[in-house]
Coordinates of N, CA and C in Angstrom, one line a residue:
M27 N -57.2 207.5 238.2 CA -58.3 206.7 237.4 C -57.8 206.5 235.9
S28 N -58.0 205.5 235.4 CA -57.8 205.3 233.9 C -59.0 205.9 233.2
E29 N -58.6 206.7 232.0 CA -59.6 207.4 231.2 C -60.4 206.2 230.5
N30 N -60.0 205.0 230.4 CA -60.7 204.0 229.8 C -61.8 203.4 230.7
L31 N -61.8 204.0 232.0 CA -62.7 203.4 233.1 C -63.7 204.5 233.3
S32 N -63.6 205.7 232.8 CA -64.4 207.0 233.2 C -65.8 206.5 233.2
I33 N -66.3 205.8 232.1 CA -67.7 205.6 231.9 C -68.1 204.7 232.8
W34 N -67.3 203.5 233.0 CA -67.4 202.4 234.1 C -67.8 203.0 235.4
Q35 N -66.7 203.9 235.8 CA -66.9 204.7 237.3 C -68.1 205.4 237.4
R36 N -68.7 205.7 236.4 CA -69.8 206.6 236.5 C -71.1 206.0 236.7
V37 N -71.0 204.5 236.4 CA -72.4 203.8 236.3 C -72.3 202.6 237.1
K38 N -71.2 202.3 237.8 CA -70.9 200.9 238.3 C -71.7 200.5 239.6
K39 N -72.2 201.6 240.2 CA -73.2 201.2 241.3 C -74.6 201.6 240.8
T40 N -75.5 200.7 241.0 CA -76.8 200.8 240.7 C -77.7 201.1 241.8
D41 N -78.5 202.2 241.8 CA -79.4 202.5 243.1 C -80.4 201.2 243.5
A42 N -80.4 200.8 244.5 CA -81.2 199.5 245.0 C -82.6 199.8 244.6
R43 N -82.9 201.1 244.6 CA -84.6 201.2 244.1 C -84.8 200.6 242.7
F44 N -83.7 200.6 242.0 CA -84.1 200.0 240.5 C -83.5 198.6 240.5
V45 N -83.5 197.9 241.3 CA -83.1 196.4 241.2 C -84.1 195.6 241.9
K46 N -84.7 194.5 240.9 CA -85.5 193.7 241.4 C -85.0 192.3 241.6
E47 N -85.2 191.8 242.7 CA -84.7 190.4 243.1 C -85.9 189.4 242.9
S48 N -85.5 188.4 242.5 CA -86.6 187.4 242.2 C -86.0 185.8 242.4
T49 N -86.7 184.9 242.5 CA -86.2 183.4 242.4 C -86.7 182.8 241.1
L50 N -85.8 182.2 240.3 CA -86.3 181.6 239.1 C -85.6 180.2 239.1
E51 N -86.6 179.2 239.1 CA -86.2 178.0 238.9 C -85.3 177.7 240.1
G52 N -85.4 178.1 241.4 CA -84.6 178.0 242.7 C -83.3 178.6 242.8
R53 N -83.2 179.6 241.7 CA -81.9 180.4 241.6 C -82.3 181.9 242.1
K54 N -81.6 182.6 242.9 CA -81.8 183.9 243.3 C -81.2 184.7 242.0
T55 N -81.9 185.8 241.5 CA -81.7 186.6 240.5 C -82.0 188.0 240.8
A56 N -81.5 188.9 240.1 CA -81.7 190.2 240.1 C -81.4 191.0 238.9
S57 N -82.4 191.8 238.5 CA -82.5 192.4 237.2 C -82.7 193.9 237.5
I58 N -82.0 194.8 236.5 CA -81.9 196.2 236.8 C -83.1 196.7 236.0
N59 N -83.8 197.6 236.3 CA -85.2 198.1 235.8 C -84.4 199.0 234.3
H60 N -85.0 198.5 233.3 CA -84.5 199.0 231.9 C -84.5 200.4 231.6
I61 N -85.5 201.2 232.3 CA -85.8 202.6 232.2 C -84.5 203.4 233.0
A62 N -84.2 202.7 234.1 CA -83.0 203.2 234.8 C -81.7 203.1 234.1
M63 N -81.7 202.0 233.2 CA -80.5 202.0 232.4 C -80.5 203.1 231.3
V64 N -81.7 203.2 230.6 CA -81.8 204.2 229.7 C -81.5 205.7 230.2
E65 N -81.9 205.8 231.4 CA -81.6 207.2 232.0 C -80.1 207.5 232.3
K66 N -79.4 206.2 232.7 CA -78.0 206.6 232.9 C -77.3 206.8 231.6
A67 N -77.6 205.9 230.4 CA -77.0 206.3 229.1 C -77.4 207.6 228.5
T68 N -78.6 208.1 228.9 CA -79.1 209.5 228.4 C -78.1 210.6 229.1
E69 N -77.9 210.2 230.4 CA -77.0 211.1 231.3 C -75.6 211.3 230.7
I70 N -75.1 210.2 230.3 CA -73.7 210.1 229.6 C -73.6 210.7 228.3
W71 N -74.5 210.2 227.4 CA -74.4 210.5 226.1 C -75.6 211.3 225.4
G72 N -76.5 211.5 226.1 CA -77.5 212.5 225.5 C -78.8 211.7 225.2
P73 N -79.7 212.3 224.6 CA -80.9 211.7 223.9 C -80.7 210.4 223.2
I74 N -81.5 209.4 223.3 CA -81.2 208.1 222.7 C -81.3 208.5 221.1
G75 N -80.5 207.7 220.3 CA -80.6 208.0 218.6 C -79.6 208.9 218.2
I76 N -78.9 209.7 219.1 CA -77.8 210.9 218.5 C -76.7 210.3 218.8
H77 N -76.2 210.0 219.9 CA -74.9 209.5 220.4 C -74.9 208.1 221.0
W78 N -76.0 207.6 221.0 CA -76.0 206.3 221.6 C -77.4 205.5 221.0
G79 N -77.6 204.3 221.1 CA -78.8 203.7 220.7 C -78.7 202.3 220.7
Y80 N -79.8 201.5 220.2 CA -79.6 200.1 220.0 C -80.4 199.7 218.8
E81 N -79.8 198.4 218.3 CA -80.6 197.8 217.1 C -80.8 196.3 217.5
I82 N -82.0 195.7 216.8 CA -82.3 194.3 217.2 C -81.4 193.7 216.2
A83 N -80.3 192.8 216.4 CA -79.6 192.3 215.5 C -80.0 191.0 215.0
E84 N -80.9 190.2 216.1 CA -81.6 189.0 215.6 C -82.5 188.7 216.7
E85 N -83.7 187.9 216.3 CA -84.8 187.9 217.1 C -85.5 186.5 216.5
R86 N -85.8 185.7 217.6 CA -86.5 184.5 217.2 C -87.0 183.6 218.4
D87 N -87.9 182.7 218.0 CA -88.5 181.9 219.2 C -87.7 180.5 218.9
D88 N -87.1 180.0 220.0 CA -86.4 178.7 220.1 C -87.3 177.6 220.8
Q89 N -87.4 176.5 220.2 CA -88.1 175.4 220.6 C -87.2 174.9 221.7
G90 N -87.8 174.7 222.9 CA -87.1 173.9 224.3 C -87.4 172.4 224.4
A91 N -87.3 172.5 225.7 CA -87.4 170.7 226.1 C -89.0 170.4 225.9
P92 N -89.2 169.1 225.5 CA -90.3 168.4 225.6 C -91.0 168.4 226.9
V93 N -92.4 168.6 226.8 CA -93.2 168.3 228.1 C -93.7 166.9 228.0
I94 N -93.4 166.1 228.8 CA -93.8 164.7 228.8 C -95.0 164.6 230.0
L95 N -96.0 164.0 229.6 CA -97.1 163.8 230.5 C -97.6 162.3 230.4
D96 N -97.6 161.5 231.4 CA -98.0 160.1 231.3 C -97.5 159.5 230.1
G97 N -96.1 159.6 230.0 CA -95.2 159.1 228.9 C -95.4 159.3 227.5
Q98 N -96.4 160.5 227.4 CA -96.6 161.1 225.9 C -96.0 162.5 225.9
T99 N -95.2 163.0 224.9 CA -95.0 164.3 224.5 C -96.0 165.1 224.3
I100 N -96.6 166.1 225.0 CA -97.7 167.0 224.7 C -97.3 168.3 224.2
G101 N -95.9 168.6 224.0 CA -95.6 169.8 223.5 C -94.2 170.2 224.0
H102 N -93.8 171.4 223.8 CA -92.6 172.0 224.0 C -92.6 173.2 224.6
S103 N -91.7 173.4 225.4 CA -91.5 174.9 226.0 C -90.9 175.9 224.7
T104 N -91.1 177.2 224.8 CA -90.5 178.0 223.8 C -90.0 179.2 224.4
T105 N -88.7 179.7 224.1 CA -88.1 180.7 224.4 C -88.1 181.7 223.4
H106 N -88.4 183.2 223.7 CA -88.2 184.3 222.8 C -86.5 184.6 223.1
T107 N -86.0 184.8 222.1 CA -84.5 185.1 222.2 C -84.3 186.3 221.3
I108 N -83.3 187.3 221.7 CA -83.1 188.4 221.0 C -81.7 188.7 221.3
K109 N -81.0 189.2 220.1 CA -79.5 189.7 220.2 C -79.6 191.2 220.1
L110 N -79.3 191.9 221.0 CA -79.4 193.3 220.8 C -78.0 193.9 220.8
R111 N -77.8 195.0 219.7 CA -76.6 195.6 219.7 C -76.8 197.0 220.1
L112 N -75.9 197.3 221.3 CA -76.0 198.8 221.8 C -74.9 199.5 221.2
W113 N -75.2 200.6 220.6 CA -74.1 201.4 220.0 C -73.9 202.9 220.8
Y114 N -72.8 203.3 220.9 CA -72.4 204.5 221.6 C -71.5 205.3 220.9
M115 N -71.1 206.4 221.2 CA -70.0 207.3 220.6 C -69.3 207.8 221.6
V116 N -68.1 207.5 221.5 CA -66.9 208.1 222.2 C -65.8 208.8 221.5
D117 N -65.6 210.1 221.8 CA -64.6 210.8 221.1 C -64.8 210.8 219.6
G118 N -66.0 210.8 219.2 CA -66.4 211.0 217.8 C -66.3 209.4 217.0
K119 N -66.0 208.3 217.9 CA -65.9 207.1 217.3 C -67.2 206.4 217.8
R120 N -67.5 205.4 216.7 CA -68.6 204.6 217.1 C -68.2 203.3 217.9
G121 N -68.8 202.8 218.6 CA -68.4 201.4 219.4 C -69.7 200.6 219.5
H122 N -69.6 199.4 219.8 CA -70.9 198.8 220.3 C -70.6 197.4 220.9
V123 N -71.6 197.1 221.6 CA -71.4 195.7 222.3 C -72.8 195.0 222.1
E124 N -72.8 193.7 221.8 CA -73.8 192.7 221.7 C -74.2 192.0 222.8
N125 N -75.5 191.5 222.9 CA -75.9 190.7 224.1 C -77.0 189.9 223.9
Y126 N -77.2 188.7 224.2 CA -78.5 187.9 224.0 C -79.3 188.1 225.3
G127 N -80.5 188.0 224.9 CA -81.6 187.9 226.0 C -82.4 187.1 225.8
H128 N -83.1 186.2 226.8 CA -84.0 184.8 226.6 C -85.1 185.2 227.7
T129 N -86.3 184.9 227.2 CA -87.5 185.0 227.9 C -88.4 183.8 227.8
P130 N -88.8 182.9 228.7 CA -89.9 182.0 228.4 C -91.2 182.6 227.8
R131 N -91.5 182.1 226.6 CA -92.6 182.7 225.8 C -93.8 181.5 226.2
I132 N -93.6 180.3 226.1 CA -94.6 179.3 226.3 C -93.8 178.2 227.3
Y133 N -94.6 178.0 228.4 CA -94.0 177.0 229.3 C -95.0 176.2 230.0
W134 N -94.5 175.2 230.7 CA -95.5 174.4 231.2 C -95.7 174.7 232.8
S135 N -96.7 174.8 233.2 CA -97.1 175.2 234.6 C -97.3 173.7 235.3
H136 N -96.3 173.2 236.1 CA -96.4 172.1 237.0 C -97.6 172.1 237.9
K137 N -97.6 173.4 238.4 CA -98.8 173.4 239.6 C -100.1 173.3 238.9
N138 N -100.3 173.9 237.7 CA -101.9 173.8 237.1 C -102.0 173.0 236.0
K139 N -101.0 172.1 235.6 CA -101.0 171.0 234.5 C -101.7 171.7 233.2
Y140 N -100.9 172.9 232.7 CA -101.2 173.3 231.5 C -100.3 174.3 231.0
F141 N -100.0 174.4 229.6 CA -99.0 175.5 228.9 C -99.4 176.8 229.3
V142 N -98.6 177.5 229.6 CA -98.9 179.1 229.7 C -98.2 180.1 228.7
E143 N -98.8 181.0 228.1 CA -98.1 181.7 227.0 C -97.9 183.0 227.7
D144 N -96.7 183.7 227.7 CA -96.4 185.1 228.1 C -96.5 185.8 226.7
K145 N -97.6 186.5 226.6 CA -97.8 187.5 225.4 C -96.8 188.5 225.3
E146 N -96.1 188.7 226.5 CA -95.3 190.1 226.3 C -93.8 189.4 226.5
A147 N -93.6 188.3 226.2 CA -92.2 188.0 226.2 C -91.1 188.8 225.4
A148 N -91.8 189.4 224.3 CA -90.8 190.2 223.4 C -90.5 191.3 224.1
K149 N -91.2 191.9 225.1 CA -90.8 193.0 225.7 C -89.8 193.1 226.4

């Protein structure tokens, strides 16, 4: 095994207990429980903030598609967007990866015909 893959080999399989499957807009998705990911990182690097951690590099609300009802635009969907920078130490050197995440904050409920706000979108 390549030394470069040593961390990957330790974390590449996720315990099914920590995977949540769902359907979003007709697509099957799966997400890993974030606490399980923190536990794995802690197992490898120790307590958060010492040899690994994260920073919010960017955070914003993005206006999305218009909602049109009876030919009139009545509002827009809104998506909470975050760019997270995960940093870590390997052999005394600091590395990092960045990733964007998006969560619907305000969206139109086609079933109920009103806007829904997810007050916990930033979590």
